[in-house]
Coordinates of N, CA and C in Angstrom, one line a residue:
L1 N -12.5 -30.0 1.6 CA -13.1 -29.5 2.8 C -12.5 -28.2 3.2
G2 N -11.1 -28.0 3.0 CA -10.5 -26.8 3.5 C -11.0 -25.6 2.7
W3 N -11.1 -25.7 1.4 CA -11.5 -24.5 0.6 C -13.0 -24.3 0.7
S4 N -13.8 -25.3 1.1 CA -15.2 -25.1 1.3 C -15.4 -24.1 2.4
L5 N -14.6 -24.2 3.5 CA -14.7 -23.2 4.6 C -14.5 -21.8 4.1
V6 N -13.5 -21.6 3.2 CA -13.3 -20.3 2.6 C -14.5 -19.8 1.9
F7 N -15.1 -20.7 1.1 CA -16.3 -20.3 0.3 C -17.5 -19.9 1.3
I8 N -17.6 -20.7 2.3 CA -18.7 -20.5 3.3 C -18.5 -19.1 4.0
F9 N -17.2 -18.9 4.4 CA -16.9 -17.6 5.0 C -17.2 -16.4 4.1
G10 N -16.8 -16.6 2.8 CA -17.0 -15.5 1.8 C -18.5 -15.3 1.6
F11 N -19.3 -16.3 1.6 CA -20.7 -16.2 1.5 C -21.3 -15.5 2.7
Y12 N -20.8 -15.8 3.9 CA -21.3 -15.2 5.1 C -20.9 -13.7 5.1
L13 N -19.7 -13.4 4.7 CA -19.2 -12.0 4.7 C -20.0 -11.2 3.7
E14 N -20.3 -11.8 2.5 CA -21.1 -11.1 1.5 C -22.5 -10.8 2.0
K15 N -23.1 -11.7 2.7 CA -24.4 -11.5 3.3 C -24.4 -10.4 4.3
L16 N -23.3 -10.4 5.1 CA -23.2 -9.4 6.1 C -23.0 -8.0 5.6
Y17 N -22.4 -7.9 4.4 CA -22.1 -6.7 3.7 C -23.4 -5.9 3.5
F18 N -24.5 -6.6 3.2 CA -25.8 -5.9 2.9 C -26.6 -5.6 4.1
W19 N -26.2 -6.1 5.3 CA -26.9 -5.8 6.5 C -26.5 -4.4 7.0
N20 N -27.4 -3.9 7.9 CA -27.0 -2.7 8.6 C -25.9 -3.0 9.6
K21 N -25.2 -2.0 10.0 CA -24.1 -2.1 11.0 C -23.0 -3.1 10.5
F22 N -22.7 -3.0 9.2 CA -21.7 -3.9 8.6 C -20.4 -3.8 9.3
M23 N -19.9 -2.6 9.5 CA -18.5 -2.4 10.1 C -18.5 -2.9 11.5
K24 N -19.5 -2.8 12.3 CA -19.6 -3.3 13.7 C -19.4 -4.8 13.7
K25 N -20.1 -5.5 12.8 CA -20.0 -6.9 12.7 C -18.6 -7.4 12.2
V26 N -18.1 -6.6 11.2 CA -16.7 -7.0 10.7 C -15.7 -6.8 11.8
I27 N -15.8 -5.7 12.6 CA -14.8 -5.5 13.7 C -15.0 -6.7 14.7
I28 N -16.2 -7.1 15.0 CA -16.4 -8.2 16.0 C -15.8 -9.5 15.4
L29 N -16.0 -9.8 14.1 CA -15.4 -10.9 13.4 C -13.9 -10.8 13.4
T30 N -13.3 -9.6 13.2 CA -11.9 -9.5 13.2 C -11.3 -9.8 14.6
I31 N -11.9 -9.4 15.6 CA -11.5 -9.7 17.0 C -11.5 -11.2 17.2
I32 N -12.6 -11.8 16.8 CA -12.8 -13.2 17.0 C -11.7 -14.0 16.3
T33 N -11.4 -13.6 15.0 CA -10.4 -14.4 14.2 C -9.0 -14.1 14.7
I34 N -8.7 -12.9 15.2 CA -7.4 -12.6 15.8 C -7.2 -13.5 17.1
I35 N -8.2 -13.5 17.9 CA -8.1 -14.4 19.1 C -8.0 -15.8 18.7
S36 N -8.7 -16.3 17.7 CA -8.6 -17.7 17.2 C -7.2 -18.0 16.7
F37 N -6.6 -17.0 16.0 CA -5.3 -17.2 15.4 C -4.3 -17.3 16.5
I38 N -4.4 -16.4 17.6 CA -3.5 -16.5 18.7 C -3.6 -17.8 19.4
I39 N -4.8 -18.3 19.6 CA -5.0 -19.6 20.3 C -4.4 -20.7 19.4
L40 N -4.7 -20.7 18.1 CA -4.1 -21.7 17.2 C -2.6 -21.6 17.2
N41 N -2.0 -20.4 17.2 CA -0.6 -20.3 17.2 C 0.0 -20.9 18.4
I42 N -0.6 -20.6 19.6 CA -0.1 -21.2 20.8 C -0.2 -22.7 20.8
A43 N -1.3 -23.2 20.3 CA -1.5 -24.7 20.2 C -0.5 -25.3 19.3
Y44 N -0.2 -24.7 18.1 CA 0.7 -25.2 17.2 C 2.1 -25.2 17.8
N45 N 2.5 -24.2 18.5 CA 3.8 -24.1 19.1 C 4.0 -25.1 20.3
I46 N 2.9 -25.3 21.0 CA 3.0 -26.3 22.1 C 3.1 -27.7 21.6
T47 N 2.4 -28.0 20.6 CA 2.4 -29.4 20.0 C 3.6 -29.6 19.1
G48 N 4.3 -28.5 18.8 CA 5.5 -28.7 17.9 C 5.2 -28.7 16.4
L49 N 4.0 -28.3 16.0 CA 3.7 -28.2 14.6 C 4.3 -26.9 14.0
D50 N 4.6 -27.0 12.7 CA 5.2 -25.9 12.0 C 4.2 -24.8 11.8
T51 N 4.6 -23.5 12.1 CA 3.7 -22.4 11.9 C 4.0 -21.6 10.7
N52 N 4.8 -22.1 9.8 CA 5.2 -21.5 8.5 C 3.9 -21.4 7.7
I53 N 3.6 -20.2 7.2 CA 2.3 -20.0 6.4 C 2.4 -20.8 5.1
T54 N 3.5 -20.8 4.4 CA 3.6 -21.4 3.1 C 3.5 -23.0 3.2
L55 N 4.0 -23.5 4.3 CA 3.9 -25.0 4.5 C 2.4 -25.4 4.9
N56 N 1.7 -24.5 5.5 CA 0.3 -24.8 5.9 C -0.7 -24.4 4.8
K57 N -0.2 -24.0 3.7 CA -1.1 -23.4 2.6 C -1.8 -24.6 1.8
T58 N -1.1 -25.6 1.5 CA -1.7 -26.6 0.7 C -1.5 -28.0 1.3
P59 N -2.6 -28.7 1.6 CA -3.9 -28.2 1.6 C -4.2 -27.3 2.8
P60 N -5.1 -26.4 2.6 CA -5.3 -25.4 3.7 C -5.8 -26.0 5.0
N61 N -5.1 -25.8 6.0 CA -5.5 -26.3 7.3 C -6.0 -25.1 8.2
P62 N -6.6 -25.4 9.3 CA -7.2 -24.3 10.1 C -6.2 -23.2 10.4
Y63 N -5.0 -23.5 10.6 CA -4.0 -22.4 10.9 C -3.9 -21.4 9.8
Y64 N -3.8 -21.9 8.5 CA -3.7 -21.1 7.4 C -5.0 -20.3 7.1
L65 N -6.1 -21.0 7.3 CA -7.4 -20.4 7.0 C -7.7 -19.2 8.0
V66 N -7.4 -19.5 9.3 CA -7.7 -18.4 10.3 C -6.7 -17.3 10.1
F67 N -5.5 -17.6 9.7 CA -4.5 -16.5 9.4 C -5.0 -15.7 8.3
G68 N -5.4 -16.3 7.2 CA -5.9 -15.6 6.0 C -7.1 -14.8 6.3
I69 N -8.1 -15.3 7.0 CA -9.3 -14.7 7.3 C -9.0 -13.4 8.2
S70 N -8.2 -13.6 9.2 CA -7.9 -12.5 10.1 C -7.2 -11.4 9.4
I71 N -6.2 -11.7 8.5 CA -5.5 -10.6 7.8 C -6.5 -9.9 6.9
T72 N -7.4 -10.7 6.2 CA -8.4 -10.1 5.3 C -9.3 -9.1 6.1
L73 N -9.8 -9.6 7.2 CA -10.7 -8.7 8.0 C -9.9 -7.5 8.6
I74 N -8.7 -7.7 8.9 CA -7.9 -6.5 9.4 C -7.8 -5.5 8.3
L75 N -7.4 -5.9 7.1 CA -7.3 -5.0 6.0 C -8.7 -4.4 5.6
L76 N -9.7 -5.2 5.6 CA -11.1 -4.7 5.4 C -11.4 -3.6 6.4
T77 N -11.1 -3.8 7.6 CA -11.4 -2.8 8.7 C -10.7 -1.6 8.5
I78 N -9.4 -1.7 8.2 CA -8.5 -0.5 7.9 C -9.0 0.3 6.8
F79 N -9.3 -0.4 5.6 CA -9.7 0.4 4.5 C -11.1 1.0 4.6
Y80 N -12.0 0.4 5.4 CA -13.3 1.0 5.6 C -13.2 2.2 6.6
Q81 N -12.2 2.1 7.5 CA -12.1 3.2 8.5 C -11.4 4.4 8.0
L82 N -10.7 4.3 6.9 CA -9.8 5.4 6.4 C -10.2 5.9 5.0
P83 N -11.5 6.3 4.8 CA -11.8 6.8 3.4 C -11.1 8.1 3.0
N84 N -10.9 9.0 4.0 CA -10.2 10.2 3.7 C -8.7 10.0 3.3
F85 N -8.1 9.0 4.0 CA -6.8 8.6 3.7 C -6.7 8.1 2.3
M86 N -7.7 7.3 1.9 CA -7.7 6.7 0.5 C -7.8 7.8 -0.5
N87 N -8.6 8.9 -0.2 CA -8.7 10.0 -1.2 C -7.4 10.7 -1.3
K88 N -6.6 10.8 -0.3 CA -5.3 11.4 -0.3 C -4.3 10.5 -1.1
C89 N -4.5 9.2 -0.9 CA -3.6 8.3 -1.6 C -3.9 8.4 -3.1
K90 N -5.2 8.6 -3.5 CA -5.5 8.7 -4.9 C -4.7 9.8 -5.6
T91 N -4.6 10.9 -5.0 CA -3.8 12.0 -5.7 C -2.3 11.6 -5.7
F92 N -1.8 10.9 -4.7 CA -0.4 10.4 -4.7 C -0.2 9.5 -5.8
F93 N -1.1 8.5 -6.0 CA -1.0 7.5 -7.1 C -1.2 8.1 -8.4
N94 N -2.1 9.1 -8.5 CA -2.3 9.8 -9.8 C -1.0 10.5 -10.2
F95 N -0.3 11.2 -9.3 CA 0.9 11.9 -9.6 C 2.0 10.9 -10.1
F96 N 2.1 9.8 -9.3 CA 3.2 8.8 -9.7 C 2.9 8.1 -11.0
S97 N 1.6 7.8 -11.3 CA 1.3 7.2 -12.6 C 1.4 8.2 -13.7
D98 N 1.1 9.4 -13.5 CA 1.3 10.4 -14.6 C 2.8 10.7 -14.9
N99 N 3.7 10.6 -13.9 CA 5.1 10.9 -14.0 C 6.0 9.8 -13.8
S100 N 5.5 8.5 -13.9 CA 6.4 7.4 -13.6 C 7.6 7.3 -14.5
L101 N 7.5 7.6 -15.8 CA 8.6 7.4 -16.7 C 9.7 8.4 -16.3
W102 N 9.3 9.7 -16.0 CA 10.3 10.7 -15.7 C 10.9 10.4 -14.3
I103 N 10.1 9.9 -13.4 CA 10.7 9.6 -12.1 C 11.7 8.4 -12.2
F104 N 11.3 7.4 -13.0 CA 12.2 6.3 -13.2 C 13.5 6.8 -13.9
L105 N 13.4 7.6 -14.9 CA 14.6 8.0 -15.6 C 15.5 8.9 -14.8
W106 N 14.9 9.9 -14.0 CA 15.7 10.8 -13.2 C 16.3 10.1 -12.0
S107 N 15.7 9.0 -11.6 CA 16.3 8.3 -10.4 C 17.6 7.7 -10.7
Y108 N 17.9 7.4 -12.0 CA 19.3 6.9 -12.4 C 20.3 8.0 -12.1
L109 N 19.9 9.3 -12.3 CA 20.8 10.4 -12.0 C 21.2 10.4 -10.5
T110 N 20.3 10.1 -9.6 CA 20.6 10.1 -8.2 C 21.4 8.9 -7.8
I111 N 21.2 7.8 -8.5 CA 21.9 6.6 -8.2 C 23.4 6.8 -8.6
V112 N 23.6 7.4 -9.8 CA 24.9 7.6 -10.3 C 25.6 8.7 -9.4
F113 N 24.9 9.7 -9.0 CA 25.4 10.7 -8.1 C 25.9 10.1 -6.8
V114 N 25.1 9.3 -6.2 CA 25.5 8.7 -4.9 C 26.7 7.7 -5.1
S115 N 26.6 6.9 -6.2 CA 27.7 6.0 -6.5 C 29.0 6.7 -6.7
I116 N 29.0 7.7 -7.5 CA 30.3 8.4 -7.9 C 30.7 9.3 -6.7
G117 N 29.7 10.0 -6.1 CA 30.0 10.9 -5.0 C 30.6 10.2 -3.8
F118 N 30.2 9.0 -3.5 CA 30.7 8.3 -2.4 C 31.6 7.1 -2.7
S119 N 32.1 7.0 -3.9 CA 32.9 5.9 -4.3 C 34.2 5.7 -3.5
S120 N 34.8 6.9 -3.1 CA 36.1 6.8 -2.4 C 35.9 6.6 -0.9
I121 N 34.7 6.6 -0.4 CA 34.4 6.4 1.0 C 33.7 5.0 1.1
E122 N 34.2 4.3 2.1 CA 33.5 3.0 2.4 C 32.3 3.3 3.3
I123 N 31.1 3.1 2.6 CA 29.8 3.3 3.4 C 29.0 2.0 3.4
N124 N 28.2 2.0 4.4 CA 27.3 0.9 4.6 C 26.2 0.9 3.5
I125 N 25.7 -0.3 3.1 CA 24.7 -0.4 2.1 C 23.4 0.3 2.5
Y126 N 23.1 0.2 3.8 CA 21.9 0.9 4.2 C 22.0 2.4 4.1
L127 N 23.2 2.9 4.4 CA 23.4 4.4 4.3 C 23.3 4.8 2.8
K128 N 23.9 3.9 2.0 CA 23.8 4.2 0.5 C 22.4 4.3 0.0
I129 N 21.6 3.3 0.5 CA 20.2 3.3 0.1 C 19.5 4.5 0.6
T130 N 19.8 4.9 1.9 CA 19.1 6.0 2.5 C 19.5 7.3 1.7
L131 N 20.8 7.4 1.3 CA 21.2 8.6 0.5 C 20.6 8.6 -0.8
E132 N 20.4 7.5 -1.5 CA 19.7 7.4 -2.8 C 18.2 7.8 -2.6
F133 N 17.6 7.4 -1.5 CA 16.2 7.7 -1.3 C 16.1 9.2 -1.0
I134 N 16.9 9.8 -0.2 CA 16.9 11.2 0.1 C 17.1 12.0 -1.2
S135 N 18.1 11.6 -2.0 CA 18.4 12.3 -3.3 C 17.2 12.2 -4.2
N136 N 16.5 11.0 -4.2 CA 15.3 10.9 -5.1 C 14.2 11.8 -4.6
L137 N 14.0 11.9 -3.3 CA 13.0 12.8 -2.7 C 13.3 14.3 -3.1
I138 N 14.6 14.7 -3.0 CA 14.9 16.1 -3.4 C 14.7 16.3 -4.9
L139 N 15.0 15.3 -5.7 CA 14.8 15.4 -7.1 C 13.3 15.4 -7.4
L140 N 12.5 14.6 -6.7 CA 11.1 14.6 -6.9 C 10.5 15.9 -6.5
T141 N 10.9 16.5 -5.4 CA 10.4 17.8 -5.0 C 10.8 18.9 -6.1
G142 N 12.0 18.8 -6.7 CA 12.3 19.7 -7.7 C 11.5 19.5 -9.0
I143 N 11.1 18.3 -9.3 CA 10.2 18.0 -10.4 C 8.9 18.6 -10.2
I144 N 8.3 18.5 -9.0 CA 7.0 19.0 -8.7 C 7.0 20.5 -8.7
I145 N 8.1 21.1 -8.2 CA 8.2 22.6 -8.2 C 8.3 23.1 -9.7
L146 N 9.1 22.4 -10.5 CA 9.2 22.8 -11.9 C 7.9 22.6 -12.6
Q147 N 7.2 21.5 -12.4 CA 5.9 21.4 -13.1 C 4.9 22.4 -12.7
N148 N 4.9 22.8 -11.4 CA 3.9 23.8 -11.0 C 4.3 25.2 -11.6
N149 N 5.6 25.5 -11.7 CA 6.0 26.7 -12.3 C 5.7 26.8 -13.8
L150 N 5.9 25.6 -14.5 CA 5.6 25.6 -15.9 C 4.1 25.7 -16.1
K151 N 3.3 25.2 -15.3 CA 1.8 25.3 -15.4 C 1.4 26.8 -15.2
R152 N 2.0 27.4 -14.2 CA 1.8 28.8 -13.9 C 2.2 29.7 -15.1
I153 N 3.3 29.4 -15.7 CA 3.8 30.2 -16.8 C 2.9 30.0 -18.0
R154 N 2.4 28.8 -18.3 CA 1.5 28.5 -19.3 C 0.2 29.3 -19.1
L155 N -0.3 29.3 -17.9 CA -1.6 30.0 -17.6 C -1.4 31.5 -17.8
I156 N -0.3 32.1 -17.4 CA 0.0 33.5 -17.5 C 0.1 33.8 -19.0
S157 N 0.8 33.0 -19.8 CA 0.9 33.3 -21.2 C -0.4 33.2 -22.0
K158 N -1.3 32.2 -21.5 CA -2.6 32.1 -22.1 C -3.4 33.3 -21.8
S159 N -3.4 33.8 -20.6 CA -4.2 34.9 -20.2 C -3.7 36.2 -20.9
K160 N -2.4 36.3 -21.2 CA -1.9 37.5 -21.9 C -2.3 37.4 -23.4
S161 N -2.3 36.2 -24.0 CA -2.7 36.1 -25.4 C -4.2 36.4 -25.5
I162 N -5.0 36.0 -24.5 CA -6.4 36.3 -24.6 C -6.6 37.8 -24.5
N163 N -5.9 38.4 -23.5 CA -6.1 39.9 -23.3 C -5.6 40.6 -24.6
Q164 N -4.6 40.2 -25.3 CA -4.1 40.9 -26.5 C -5.1 40.7 -27.6
N165 N -5.7 39.6 -27.7 CA -6.7 39.3 -28.8 C -7.9 40.2 -28.6
E166 N -8.2 40.5 -27.4 CA -9.5 41.3 -27.1 C -9.1 42.7 -27.5

């Protein structure tokens, strides 16, 4: 019974997708499910029932289903509202996927730098992580600048060789 509600909701959402004014209906559904989740959360807390998501997962009860549906609709609303942001993220992910090996290998340098550089000083673990993060950002910026300069040098050398051949 619990999972059949998920299938029914998925079927309804898929039907809604092909209608006009899809986002308006999704936003309305999102508001309804968030209000339902708040009401269920209050009811569970008043009656003393556990609101832990993992405990309510199997078998799925109304609390878990409304939570999952509201989170799904919130994410759906966010991703449909931010297409320009997603295009910017695409270049970010492309850069990291193209350079993931070098970023991974060079990050060890910053970890060693922070560990050795601050070994004589007692520092908080959060400060250490922050220093490693900042060091990785500086290193990543250096890698980007180096790559751009190498591309520029390659383009200049190609144009010189083409001009010499003519």
